[in-house]
Amino acid sequence: MNFSNILSDIERLDPEVYERTSMRRDVIKNWARRISLTALPFALGTLFNKAYGKTAATIAEVLQIALLMEYVERDFYLGAIKATEVDPPKTQLIPNNNGLELPAIKKIYYHEDAHVKFLQSVLNGMGQTPMNAPKYDFSGGFGSGTGPFISVFTDYGVFLAVAQMLEDTGVRAYKGQLTTLKPDNDVLTAAVRIHSVEARHAAHIRMMRTQYDHPLSDSQTIMPWITLDQSAIASPDFQTTYNGEDNTVQATIEVEAINGQPISKQKASEAFDEPLALDVATGVFAQFLAP
Amino acid sequence: MNEQQTLEKNAVSRRRFLGYAGALVGAGVATSMIGCKPDPDPMEGTIDLGSGDNGALNLIYAIKQIQTVMYQRVVVKPYEAMPITNPEYMMLRDIRDHKLAQRELLRKLLSNNAIKDLEMDFTGIDFTKRTSVLSNLRNMEEFSITAMNGVAAGISNDAYLEVIGKIASVEARHATAIRNTFQFGDFTDDATVDKARGLDGIRNPAGVVPLLHSYLKDRLNPTNIPTS
C-alpha cells in the first residue's frame, strides 16, 4: 500500500493539518508548559518537571507516573462503559454487534482498576503517598475540552483508536523504565508483570478494531503488533506513540536478514517492541488531563 | 531448498558434524546421562542452560527454538487448507517470522555461550487438528511470558534486560492473537491475569523447564539461572 498517497489525501482534505499537527506534536512534546503546573497537585507538578527535564526519575517517581497512567486508562474505560450503559446516549458508544465488545472493555477496565490499587499499595509500602486521581479531558485537549478526540465517547472507532494509543504507550513507557527499576527486584518484577498485561490489552484492542466496520483505519491491516512506526490509525494525532518503533537494531545487532534468514525490515521491527522516553510517554497521557 | 529445510538444516547438519563430543562442548557440560536409545543420534545429556545472564538468555533462547520450529511446521503444512491470504494463515506466518527473528537475535547475542540446537519432540501435537495446534501454540506463548517475567529480576546487564523486555510484550501480543483465534474474547482469564492485582503470571526457571520438556527430546538444566 502507498502510505504517501494517504498522507497527501489527508493534506488535500485539510491543507492546514500538517501545520496544526507539527504544532500539536510540539504541544505534546512540551506538554509541561501547556499544563498549569500550579493547578495540579503538588506531587504531580514536581514529577512533570522532572520527567520533562529528562532527569532520571527515582523508583518512587516512576511508580507515581505509572499510577497516573493507570488512572487515565481506568477512567477512560469507565467513561466508555458509562457512555454505553449508564448515561442515556445519543448513540450507544460500545456496540453489541458480536456481543464480545462490552465484556472485553470491562475486562480491561477491571485490570486497570486492579493496577491502580496495586500501585497505590506498592507506593504506600514504600512510605510514599500515592497521588490522587487527576481530572480529565478525554478529548485530548489538555483541559480545553476541544481536543482532537472530541468524539471519543460517541464514535466507537475513535474510542478504540485512543484505547490502542493509550495501551501501546503504556507498554512502551513501562518498558522504558525497566532499567530504572532494576535496583528493586520486587518493583521490577511487578512492572514486567503489569507490562505484559498492557501488551495483551493493546493486542486485543487492535484485534477488536479489525472486527469493527469503521475503525478509523488507513488501508494498512491492523495487526496485534506494531509494524515499523505505523499507528495503523488514519490520523496523525496518534503518531507520537509510534515514533521509533521502526528500530531493527537490538543490542547493536541488526535483526533484518539476521544470520542470513529471510527476515524483512517490517518483520524485524514487529518482533521487538521499543521503549519510550518517560517524558514523551507522559506527554501522550498528559493531553487527557485537566487542571 | 525450501524455508523449512533451510531452518532445520542447520540443526541437523551441526549435530551430525559435531557428533557426541560437540554436544558436550556446545553449551556446558552434560551433567547426567538419561539412558541409551537405539538410535544413531548421540545420547542426550542434560543441557546446562548456564549461569547469570547467559542462563536467562539461554532459557528464552530454548523457548524461541521450540516456538520457531513449531510455528514453522504449522506454516509449511497447515492443519487445514488455507490460502496464503487467509488472515489466520498470515497471522501464523507473521508470528513464525517474529519467533525466528527473536531466536536468531538470541543466538547471536549468546554467541559461544548459546546452547545447542535442541531436538524437538512434538509427538503430543496433532498437526492435522486445529484445536491441537492452537492449544499447544497457546501453551508455549503462556509459558514464555511467565518465564520472561520470572528471569527479569535476575538479569544484571541492562542491555539484556531491555532485550527480554522487548520480546516479552510481543509475546503477550502473540498470546492474544492465538487465544483470540481459538476463541475470540478469551484473550485473558482469571487464571492468566490475577483479579486482585491485574498482574500477569510468573514462573521461575525450574518451573518452566518441565513444561518445555514436553516438547523436547533434550533435557534442560536451569539450576544456575538467577531470579534476583
Short mmCIF file of C-alpha atoms in Angstrom, two decimals:
data_model
loop_
_atom_site.label_atom_id
_atom_site.label_comp_id
_atom_site.label_asym_id
_atom_site.label_seq_id
_atom_site.Cartn_x
_atom_site.Cartn_y
_atom_site.Cartn_z
CA MET A 1 0.00 0.00 0.00
CA ASN A 2 1.11 3.51 -0.66
CA PHE A 3 1.39 5.41 2.56
CA SER A 4 2.43 8.66 0.90
CA ASN A 5 -0.86 8.74 -1.03
CA ILE A 6 -2.74 8.64 2.25
CA LEU A 7 -0.65 11.49 3.62
CA SER A 8 -1.31 13.59 0.53
CA ASP A 9 -5.00 12.68 0.68
CA ILE A 10 -5.20 13.95 4.24
CA GLU A 11 -3.43 17.12 3.22
CA ARG A 12 -5.81 17.62 0.30
CA LEU A 13 -8.79 17.37 2.62
CA ASP A 14 -7.28 19.72 5.16
CA PRO A 15 -4.39 21.81 3.90
CA GLU A 16 -3.57 23.15 7.32
CA VAL A 17 -3.41 19.77 9.04
CA TYR A 18 0.35 19.48 8.98
CA GLU A 19 0.83 22.96 10.23
CA ARG A 20 -1.54 22.09 13.07
CA THR A 21 -0.02 18.65 13.50
CA SER A 22 3.57 19.76 13.87
CA MET A 23 2.33 22.40 16.26
CA ARG A 24 0.41 19.68 18.05
CA ARG A 25 3.46 17.42 18.17
CA ASP A 26 5.33 20.31 19.74
CA VAL A 27 2.49 20.70 22.19
CA ILE A 28 2.66 17.05 23.19
CA LYS A 29 6.41 17.28 23.37
CA ASN A 30 6.25 20.42 25.51
CA TRP A 31 3.22 19.40 27.49
CA ALA A 32 4.69 20.55 30.76
CA ARG A 33 4.40 24.12 29.55
CA ARG A 34 0.80 23.65 28.49
CA ILE A 35 -0.49 22.31 31.77
CA SER A 36 -0.84 24.82 34.50
CA LEU A 37 1.50 23.14 36.93
CA THR A 38 0.29 25.22 39.84
CA ALA A 39 -3.21 23.90 39.29
CA LEU A 40 -2.10 20.30 39.66
CA PRO A 41 -1.46 18.51 42.93
CA PHE A 42 2.00 19.36 44.17
CA ALA A 43 3.43 15.89 43.66
CA LEU A 44 2.22 15.76 40.10
CA GLY A 45 3.70 19.13 39.23
CA THR A 46 7.10 18.17 40.61
CA LEU A 47 7.04 14.92 38.73
CA PHE A 48 6.18 16.59 35.48
CA ASN A 49 9.07 18.97 35.83
CA LYS A 50 11.40 16.09 36.36
CA ALA A 51 10.05 13.95 33.53
CA TYR A 52 10.07 16.90 31.18
CA GLY A 53 13.63 17.75 32.14
CA LYS A 54 14.74 14.20 31.32
CA THR A 55 16.47 13.78 34.68
CA ALA A 56 16.33 10.13 35.61
CA ALA A 57 13.31 9.62 37.80
CA THR A 58 13.59 7.77 41.07
CA ILE A 59 11.80 4.47 41.52
CA ALA A 60 9.04 6.14 43.54
CA GLU A 61 8.59 8.79 40.87
CA VAL A 62 8.34 6.17 38.12
CA LEU A 63 5.65 4.41 40.14
CA GLN A 64 3.73 7.67 40.63
CA ILE A 65 3.79 8.28 36.86
CA ALA A 66 2.76 4.67 36.25
CA LEU A 67 -0.11 5.23 38.70
CA LEU A 68 -1.10 8.35 36.77
CA MET A 69 -1.18 6.37 33.52
CA GLU A 70 -3.28 3.65 35.14
CA TYR A 71 -5.74 6.25 36.48
CA VAL A 72 -6.11 7.70 32.98
CA GLU A 73 -6.65 4.28 31.41
CA ARG A 74 -9.03 3.10 34.12
CA ASP A 75 -11.21 6.21 33.98
CA PHE A 76 -11.07 6.34 30.20
CA TYR A 77 -12.57 2.86 30.03
CA LEU A 78 -15.01 3.72 32.79
CA GLY A 79 -16.15 6.70 30.74
CA ALA A 80 -16.74 4.45 27.76
CA ILE A 81 -18.66 1.90 29.82
CA LYS A 82 -20.81 4.69 31.27
CA ALA A 83 -21.43 6.10 27.78
CA THR A 84 -22.77 2.69 26.89
CA GLU A 85 -24.62 1.56 29.98
CA VAL A 86 -25.42 4.45 32.24
CA ASP A 87 -25.79 7.82 30.55
CA PRO A 88 -28.66 7.97 28.11
CA PRO A 89 -26.54 8.08 24.99
CA LYS A 90 -27.45 9.61 21.70
CA THR A 91 -25.59 6.72 20.18
CA GLN A 92 -24.58 3.79 22.32
CA LEU A 93 -20.78 4.02 22.29
CA ILE A 94 -19.77 0.38 22.58
CA PRO A 95 -21.81 -1.61 20.06
CA ASN A 96 -23.29 -5.03 20.50
CA ASN A 97 -22.50 -6.49 17.08
CA ASN A 98 -20.91 -9.71 18.27
CA GLY A 99 -21.66 -9.48 21.98
CA LEU A 100 -17.95 -9.50 22.82
CA GLU A 101 -17.26 -5.78 22.77
CA LEU A 102 -18.53 -4.65 26.16
CA PRO A 103 -17.25 -7.70 28.07
CA ALA A 104 -13.78 -7.08 26.66
CA ILE A 105 -13.74 -3.40 27.62
CA LYS A 106 -14.96 -4.35 31.10
CA LYS A 107 -12.23 -6.98 31.42
CA ILE A 108 -9.63 -4.36 30.54
CA TYR A 109 -11.23 -1.80 32.87
CA TYR A 110 -11.08 -4.26 35.80
CA HIS A 111 -7.40 -4.90 35.12
CA GLU A 112 -6.60 -1.17 35.08
CA ASP A 113 -8.56 -0.70 38.30
CA ALA A 114 -6.55 -3.55 39.82
CA HIS A 115 -3.33 -1.88 38.62
CA VAL A 116 -4.36 1.37 40.30
CA LYS A 117 -5.00 -0.37 43.59
CA PHE A 118 -1.81 -2.40 43.31
CA LEU A 119 0.42 0.59 42.56
CA GLN A 120 -1.19 2.51 45.41
CA SER A 121 -0.32 -0.34 47.75
CA VAL A 122 3.26 -0.54 46.46
CA LEU A 123 3.75 3.19 46.96
CA ASN A 124 2.20 3.04 50.43
CA GLY A 125 4.53 0.17 51.25
CA MET A 126 7.47 2.36 50.26
CA GLY A 127 6.29 5.09 52.59
CA GLN A 128 5.12 7.22 49.64
CA THR A 129 1.71 8.88 49.37
CA PRO A 130 0.11 7.76 46.11
CA MET A 131 -1.16 10.68 44.08
CA ASN A 132 -4.92 11.07 43.77
CA ALA A 133 -6.76 10.55 40.52
CA PRO A 134 -6.46 13.63 38.31
CA LYS A 135 -9.22 15.46 36.47
CA TYR A 136 -9.67 14.55 32.83
CA ASP A 137 -10.25 15.93 29.37
CA PHE A 138 -10.71 12.86 27.20
CA SER A 139 -10.99 15.00 24.09
CA GLY A 140 -7.22 15.22 24.39
CA GLY A 141 -7.33 18.98 24.79
CA PHE A 142 -5.20 19.50 27.90
CA GLY A 143 -8.30 20.68 29.74
CA SER A 144 -9.80 22.77 26.90
CA GLY A 145 -12.44 20.18 26.10
CA THR A 146 -11.80 20.82 22.41
CA GLY A 147 -9.01 18.37 21.67
CA PRO A 148 -8.76 16.20 18.54
CA PHE A 149 -10.57 13.27 20.15
CA ILE A 150 -13.76 15.14 20.93
CA SER A 151 -15.90 12.26 19.62
CA VAL A 152 -14.09 9.68 21.74
CA PHE A 153 -17.23 8.76 23.70
CA THR A 154 -19.63 8.94 20.77
CA ASP A 155 -17.59 7.37 17.97
CA TYR A 156 -16.54 3.78 18.67
CA GLY A 157 -13.81 3.86 16.03
CA VAL A 158 -12.22 6.90 17.66
CA PHE A 159 -12.62 5.33 21.11
CA LEU A 160 -10.82 2.15 20.01
CA ALA A 161 -8.07 4.17 18.35
CA VAL A 162 -7.47 6.19 21.51
CA ALA A 163 -7.58 2.98 23.57
CA GLN A 164 -4.94 1.48 21.29
CA MET A 165 -2.78 4.55 21.66
CA LEU A 166 -3.03 4.51 25.45
CA GLU A 167 -2.22 0.80 25.69
CA ASP A 168 0.68 0.90 23.22
CA THR A 169 2.07 3.98 25.00
CA GLY A 170 1.74 2.29 28.39
CA VAL A 171 3.61 -0.79 27.17
CA ARG A 172 6.44 1.39 25.83
CA ALA A 173 6.52 3.51 28.98
CA TYR A 174 6.88 0.54 31.35
CA LYS A 175 9.45 -0.96 29.01
CA GLY A 176 11.43 2.27 29.07
CA GLN A 177 11.72 2.20 32.86
CA LEU A 178 12.83 -1.37 33.46
CA THR A 179 16.48 -0.43 33.93
CA THR A 180 15.48 2.41 36.28
CA LEU A 181 13.51 -0.07 38.40
CA LYS A 182 16.25 -2.71 38.28
CA PRO A 183 17.70 -1.93 41.73
CA ASP A 184 14.45 -3.10 43.34
CA ASN A 185 13.71 -6.73 42.38
CA ASP A 186 10.14 -6.70 43.64
CA VAL A 187 9.23 -3.47 41.88
CA LEU A 188 10.92 -4.57 38.65
CA THR A 189 9.07 -7.88 38.73
CA ALA A 190 5.77 -6.12 39.40
CA ALA A 191 6.44 -3.77 36.49
CA VAL A 192 7.16 -6.54 33.98
CA ARG A 193 4.03 -8.37 35.14
CA ILE A 194 1.91 -5.27 34.51
CA HIS A 195 3.75 -4.56 31.25
CA SER A 196 2.80 -7.89 29.68
CA VAL A 197 -0.84 -7.40 30.66
CA GLU A 198 -0.89 -3.99 28.98
CA ALA A 199 0.52 -5.64 25.86
CA ARG A 200 -2.32 -8.18 25.93
CA HIS A 201 -4.71 -5.22 26.12
CA ALA A 202 -3.02 -3.45 23.24
CA ALA A 203 -3.16 -6.55 21.06
CA HIS A 204 -6.80 -7.18 21.89
CA ILE A 205 -7.88 -3.60 21.20
CA ARG A 206 -6.13 -3.87 17.83
CA MET A 207 -7.97 -7.10 17.06
CA MET A 208 -11.26 -5.51 18.12
CA ARG A 209 -10.60 -2.74 15.60
CA THR A 210 -10.38 -5.35 12.83
CA GLN A 211 -13.84 -6.56 13.85
CA TYR A 212 -15.47 -3.15 13.54
CA ASP A 213 -16.72 -1.55 10.33
CA HIS A 214 -15.33 1.93 10.89
CA PRO A 215 -12.14 1.64 12.93
CA LEU A 216 -10.58 4.96 11.91
CA SER A 217 -8.10 2.97 9.89
CA ASP A 218 -5.96 3.75 6.91
CA SER A 219 -5.65 0.92 4.43
CA GLN A 220 -2.99 -0.83 6.48
CA THR A 221 -4.18 -4.04 8.03
CA ILE A 222 -4.43 -3.71 11.78
CA MET A 223 -2.36 -6.43 13.41
CA PRO A 224 -1.92 -7.20 17.12
CA TRP A 225 1.67 -5.95 16.83
CA ILE A 226 3.34 -2.79 15.63
CA THR A 227 4.81 -2.66 12.11
CA LEU A 228 7.63 -0.16 11.61
CA ASP A 229 6.43 3.14 13.08
CA GLN A 230 2.89 2.77 11.78
CA SER A 231 -0.01 3.62 14.05
CA ALA A 232 -2.47 1.87 11.69
CA ILE A 233 -4.78 4.79 12.52
CA ALA A 234 -5.98 7.27 9.90
CA SER A 235 -4.96 10.40 11.76
CA PRO A 236 -1.58 11.94 12.52
CA ASP A 237 -2.68 12.73 16.10
CA PHE A 238 -1.58 9.28 17.25
CA GLN A 239 1.88 9.21 15.70
CA THR A 240 3.93 10.26 18.74
CA THR A 241 3.25 6.87 20.32
CA TYR A 242 4.76 5.02 17.36
CA ASN A 243 7.84 7.07 16.55
CA GLY A 244 10.95 4.94 16.99
CA GLU A 245 9.11 1.62 16.65
CA ASP A 246 10.79 1.12 13.29
CA ASN A 247 14.08 0.32 15.02
CA THR A 248 15.56 -3.01 13.93
CA VAL A 249 18.88 -2.96 15.79
CA GLN A 250 18.81 -4.90 19.05
CA ALA A 251 21.79 -4.75 21.43
CA THR A 252 23.90 -3.45 18.48
CA ILE A 253 22.79 -6.40 16.31
CA GLU A 254 20.84 -5.76 13.09
CA VAL A 255 17.83 -8.06 13.01
CA GLU A 256 16.84 -7.50 9.39
CA ALA A 257 18.16 -10.52 7.43
CA ILE A 258 19.96 -11.65 10.58
CA ASN A 259 22.19 -14.73 10.16
CA GLY A 260 21.10 -14.92 6.52
CA GLN A 261 17.48 -15.58 7.48
CA PRO A 262 14.62 -14.14 5.41
CA ILE A 263 13.56 -11.51 7.97
CA SER A 264 12.29 -8.33 6.37
CA LYS A 265 12.66 -4.89 7.94
CA GLN A 266 8.92 -4.97 8.70
CA LYS A 267 9.09 -8.32 10.49
CA ALA A 268 12.29 -7.34 12.29
CA SER A 269 10.52 -4.24 13.60
CA GLU A 270 7.42 -6.22 14.66
CA ALA A 271 9.41 -8.83 16.59
CA PHE A 272 10.58 -6.32 19.20
CA ASP A 273 8.61 -3.55 20.88
CA GLU A 274 10.60 -0.41 21.71
CA PRO A 275 10.85 1.62 24.92
CA LEU A 276 9.60 5.20 25.00
CA ALA A 277 11.22 8.00 26.96
CA LEU A 278 9.31 8.87 30.11
CA ASP A 279 8.69 12.47 29.13
CA VAL A 280 7.31 11.50 25.72
CA ALA A 281 5.07 8.82 27.19
CA THR A 282 3.82 11.18 29.89
CA GLY A 283 3.07 13.76 27.21
CA VAL A 284 0.76 11.34 25.42
CA PHE A 285 -1.16 10.83 28.66
CA ALA A 286 -0.98 14.48 29.72
CA GLN A 287 -3.21 15.62 26.84
CA PHE A 288 -6.06 13.86 28.66
CA LEU A 289 -5.58 15.78 31.90
CA ALA A 290 -7.49 18.84 33.02
CA PRO A 291 -6.44 21.25 35.76
CA MET B 1 15.79 -25.75 -0.65
CA ASN B 2 12.55 -24.53 0.93
CA GLU B 3 12.30 -22.49 4.09
CA GLN B 4 11.65 -25.41 6.40
CA GLN B 5 14.64 -27.29 5.11
CA THR B 6 16.81 -24.22 5.47
CA LEU B 7 15.69 -23.67 9.04
CA GLU B 8 16.15 -27.26 10.10
CA LYS B 9 19.26 -27.91 8.04
CA ASN B 10 21.44 -26.00 10.48
CA ALA B 11 20.27 -28.08 13.41
CA VAL B 12 20.65 -31.42 11.67
CA SER B 13 23.98 -30.82 9.96
CA ARG B 14 25.55 -29.21 13.02
CA ARG B 15 24.61 -32.11 15.23
CA ARG B 16 25.93 -34.65 12.79
CA PHE B 17 29.10 -32.72 12.20
CA LEU B 18 29.94 -32.16 15.83
CA GLY B 19 28.77 -35.52 17.00
CA TYR B 20 28.62 -36.53 20.59
CA ALA B 21 31.63 -34.55 21.72
CA GLY B 22 30.15 -31.43 20.27
CA ALA B 23 27.02 -31.85 22.36
CA LEU B 24 29.19 -31.67 25.45
CA VAL B 25 31.30 -28.78 24.27
CA GLY B 26 28.43 -26.76 22.86
CA ALA B 27 26.94 -25.09 25.86
CA GLY B 28 28.04 -26.58 29.06
CA VAL B 29 28.92 -29.99 30.21
CA ALA B 30 26.25 -32.66 30.32
CA THR B 31 25.82 -33.49 33.96
CA SER B 32 23.93 -36.71 33.60
CA MET B 33 23.02 -39.29 31.02
CA ILE B 34 19.46 -40.42 30.67
CA GLY B 35 19.96 -43.88 29.28
CA CYS B 36 20.59 -45.03 25.74
CA LYS B 37 18.30 -45.01 22.78
CA PRO B 38 18.58 -47.48 19.95
CA ASP B 39 19.12 -44.56 17.64
CA PRO B 40 22.08 -43.30 15.58
CA ASP B 41 21.95 -39.89 17.28
CA PRO B 42 24.28 -39.31 20.21
CA MET B 43 22.93 -39.91 23.70
CA GLU B 44 21.17 -36.84 25.01
CA GLY B 45 22.63 -35.49 28.23
CA THR B 46 21.23 -32.71 30.33
CA ILE B 47 21.96 -29.35 28.81
CA ASP B 48 23.12 -26.80 31.33
CA LEU B 49 21.42 -23.52 30.44
CA GLY B 50 24.22 -21.72 32.22
CA SER B 51 24.51 -19.20 34.98
CA GLY B 52 23.99 -15.48 35.29
CA ASP B 53 22.59 -13.56 32.37
CA ASN B 54 23.59 -16.31 29.94
CA GLY B 55 21.34 -18.70 31.81
CA ALA B 56 18.36 -16.39 31.48
CA LEU B 57 19.01 -15.76 27.82
CA ASN B 58 19.51 -19.46 27.11
CA LEU B 59 16.19 -20.26 28.75
CA ILE B 60 14.42 -17.79 26.47
CA TYR B 61 16.54 -18.99 23.54
CA ALA B 62 15.37 -22.56 24.22
CA ILE B 63 11.77 -21.33 24.22
CA LYS B 64 12.32 -19.49 20.95
CA GLN B 65 13.82 -22.61 19.39
CA ILE B 66 10.74 -24.63 20.29
CA GLN B 67 8.36 -21.93 19.10
CA THR B 68 10.15 -21.30 15.82
CA VAL B 69 10.09 -24.96 14.82
CA MET B 70 6.50 -25.38 16.00
CA TYR B 71 5.21 -22.41 14.02
CA GLN B 72 7.33 -23.40 11.05
CA ARG B 73 5.68 -26.84 10.97
CA VAL B 74 2.25 -25.22 11.01
CA VAL B 75 3.12 -22.70 8.31
CA VAL B 76 4.63 -25.26 5.96
CA LYS B 77 1.77 -27.72 6.42
CA PRO B 78 -1.29 -26.05 7.96
CA TYR B 79 -3.93 -28.08 9.78
CA GLU B 80 -6.48 -27.06 7.17
CA ALA B 81 -6.15 -25.93 3.60
CA MET B 82 -5.70 -22.20 3.88
CA PRO B 83 -4.85 -19.82 1.05
CA ILE B 84 -1.85 -17.69 1.93
CA THR B 85 -4.13 -14.65 2.01
CA ASN B 86 -6.24 -16.22 4.76
CA PRO B 87 -5.95 -13.90 7.80
CA GLU B 88 -5.41 -16.83 10.16
CA TYR B 89 -2.61 -18.19 7.98
CA MET B 90 -0.99 -14.77 7.62
CA MET B 91 -1.05 -14.29 11.36
CA LEU B 92 0.65 -17.65 11.95
CA ARG B 93 3.26 -16.89 9.32
CA ASP B 94 3.95 -13.47 10.80
CA ILE B 95 4.37 -14.98 14.26
CA ARG B 96 6.73 -17.58 12.78
CA ASP B 97 8.82 -14.73 11.36
CA HIS B 98 8.89 -12.97 14.73
CA LYS B 99 9.98 -16.12 16.58
CA LEU B 100 12.69 -16.71 14.02
CA ALA B 101 13.96 -13.15 14.38
CA GLN B 102 13.96 -13.44 18.16
CA ARG B 103 15.67 -16.84 18.10
CA GLU B 104 18.42 -15.61 15.81
CA LEU B 105 18.96 -12.45 17.83
CA LEU B 106 19.42 -14.53 20.99
CA ARG B 107 21.68 -16.96 19.15
CA LYS B 108 23.90 -14.11 18.04
CA LEU B 109 23.79 -12.35 21.40
CA LEU B 110 24.76 -15.53 23.27
CA SER B 111 27.47 -16.41 20.77
CA ASN B 112 29.75 -19.11 22.25
CA ASN B 113 27.51 -19.32 25.30
CA ALA B 114 24.48 -20.43 23.31
CA ILE B 115 23.11 -23.89 23.96
CA LYS B 116 22.96 -26.27 21.04
CA ASP B 117 20.10 -26.53 18.59
CA LEU B 118 17.57 -28.56 20.51
CA GLU B 119 15.83 -31.71 19.33
CA MET B 120 12.10 -31.27 19.34
CA ASP B 121 9.53 -33.83 20.40
CA PHE B 122 6.16 -32.84 19.00
CA THR B 123 4.60 -36.28 19.26
CA GLY B 124 1.99 -34.83 21.63
CA ILE B 125 0.74 -32.42 18.96
CA ASP B 126 -1.66 -33.46 16.23
CA PHE B 127 -0.67 -31.10 13.45
CA THR B 128 -3.74 -32.12 11.46
CA LYS B 129 -6.12 -30.78 14.10
CA ARG B 130 -6.65 -27.04 14.51
CA THR B 131 -7.55 -27.38 18.20
CA SER B 132 -4.42 -29.37 18.99
CA VAL B 133 -2.15 -26.98 17.15
CA LEU B 134 -3.65 -23.79 18.57
CA SER B 135 -3.78 -25.07 22.14
CA ASN B 136 -0.11 -26.09 22.04
CA LEU B 137 0.92 -22.81 20.42
CA ARG B 138 -1.03 -21.07 23.16
CA ASN B 139 0.70 -23.13 25.86
CA MET B 140 4.12 -22.12 24.61
CA GLU B 141 3.13 -18.42 24.47
CA GLU B 142 1.92 -18.53 28.06
CA PHE B 143 4.95 -20.49 29.29
CA SER B 144 7.18 -17.95 27.59
CA ILE B 145 5.52 -14.92 29.18
CA THR B 146 5.76 -16.42 32.67
CA ALA B 147 9.39 -17.40 32.02
CA MET B 148 10.43 -13.92 30.95
CA ASN B 149 8.60 -12.35 33.89
CA GLY B 150 10.45 -14.83 36.11
CA VAL B 151 14.00 -14.11 34.95
CA ALA B 152 13.77 -10.32 34.63
CA ALA B 153 14.86 -9.51 38.18
CA GLY B 154 17.87 -11.82 37.91
CA ILE B 155 19.39 -10.11 34.87
CA SER B 156 22.34 -7.85 35.63
CA ASN B 157 23.20 -6.46 32.18
CA ASP B 158 20.93 -3.55 31.25
CA ALA B 159 21.06 -4.33 27.53
CA TYR B 160 19.94 -7.92 28.13
CA LEU B 161 17.11 -6.79 30.40
CA GLU B 162 15.98 -4.45 27.64
CA VAL B 163 16.05 -7.22 25.05
CA ILE B 164 13.99 -9.55 27.24
CA GLY B 165 11.56 -6.70 27.89
CA LYS B 166 11.20 -6.03 24.18
CA ILE B 167 10.41 -9.67 23.46
CA ALA B 168 8.05 -10.05 26.43
CA SER B 169 5.43 -7.59 25.18
CA VAL B 170 5.50 -9.09 21.69
CA GLU B 171 4.94 -12.47 23.35
CA ALA B 172 1.85 -11.08 25.02
CA ARG B 173 0.62 -9.85 21.64
CA HIS B 174 1.19 -13.33 20.20
CA ALA B 175 -0.64 -14.94 23.09
CA THR B 176 -3.60 -12.65 22.48
CA ALA B 177 -3.58 -13.43 18.77
CA ILE B 178 -3.57 -17.20 19.32
CA ARG B 179 -6.12 -17.14 22.11
CA ASN B 180 -8.49 -14.94 20.11
CA THR B 181 -8.08 -17.15 17.07
CA PHE B 182 -9.12 -20.11 19.17
CA GLN B 183 -11.99 -18.24 20.79
CA PHE B 184 -12.36 -14.52 20.25
CA GLY B 185 -12.66 -12.66 23.52
CA ASP B 186 -10.74 -15.23 25.56
CA PHE B 187 -7.65 -13.04 25.47
CA THR B 188 -7.27 -13.27 29.25
CA ASP B 189 -8.96 -15.00 32.14
CA ASP B 190 -8.53 -15.04 35.91
CA ALA B 191 -6.05 -17.90 35.66
CA THR B 192 -3.80 -15.81 33.43
CA VAL B 193 -4.09 -12.36 34.99
CA ASP B 194 -4.87 -12.28 38.67
CA LYS B 195 -8.04 -10.42 39.56
CA ALA B 196 -6.81 -8.63 42.67
CA ARG B 197 -3.68 -7.00 41.26
CA GLY B 198 -4.01 -7.34 37.49
CA LEU B 199 -0.59 -8.99 37.28
CA ASP B 200 0.47 -11.48 34.64
CA GLY B 201 1.80 -14.87 35.59
CA ILE B 202 5.34 -15.68 36.63
CA ARG B 203 7.39 -18.87 36.89
CA ASN B 204 10.97 -19.36 37.91
CA PRO B 205 13.21 -21.32 35.52
CA ALA B 206 12.79 -24.56 37.49
CA GLY B 207 9.05 -24.23 36.98
CA VAL B 208 9.33 -23.51 33.27
CA VAL B 209 11.74 -26.24 32.22
CA PRO B 210 9.48 -29.26 32.93
CA LEU B 211 6.84 -27.63 30.71
CA LEU B 212 9.37 -27.23 27.91
CA HIS B 213 10.42 -30.85 28.28
CA SER B 214 7.04 -31.95 26.97
CA TYR B 215 8.17 -30.53 23.61
CA LEU B 216 11.80 -31.64 23.73
CA LYS B 217 13.85 -34.78 23.47
CA ASP B 218 16.65 -32.90 25.24
CA ARG B 219 16.62 -32.22 28.97
CA LEU B 220 17.49 -28.74 30.21
CA ASN B 221 19.20 -27.85 33.50
CA PRO B 222 18.09 -24.44 34.83
CA THR B 223 19.57 -24.67 38.33
CA ASN B 224 22.15 -21.95 37.84
CA ILE B 225 19.84 -19.27 36.48
CA PRO B 226 19.39 -16.43 38.98
CA THR B 227 15.98 -14.93 39.64
CA SER B 228 17.13 -11.99 41.75
#
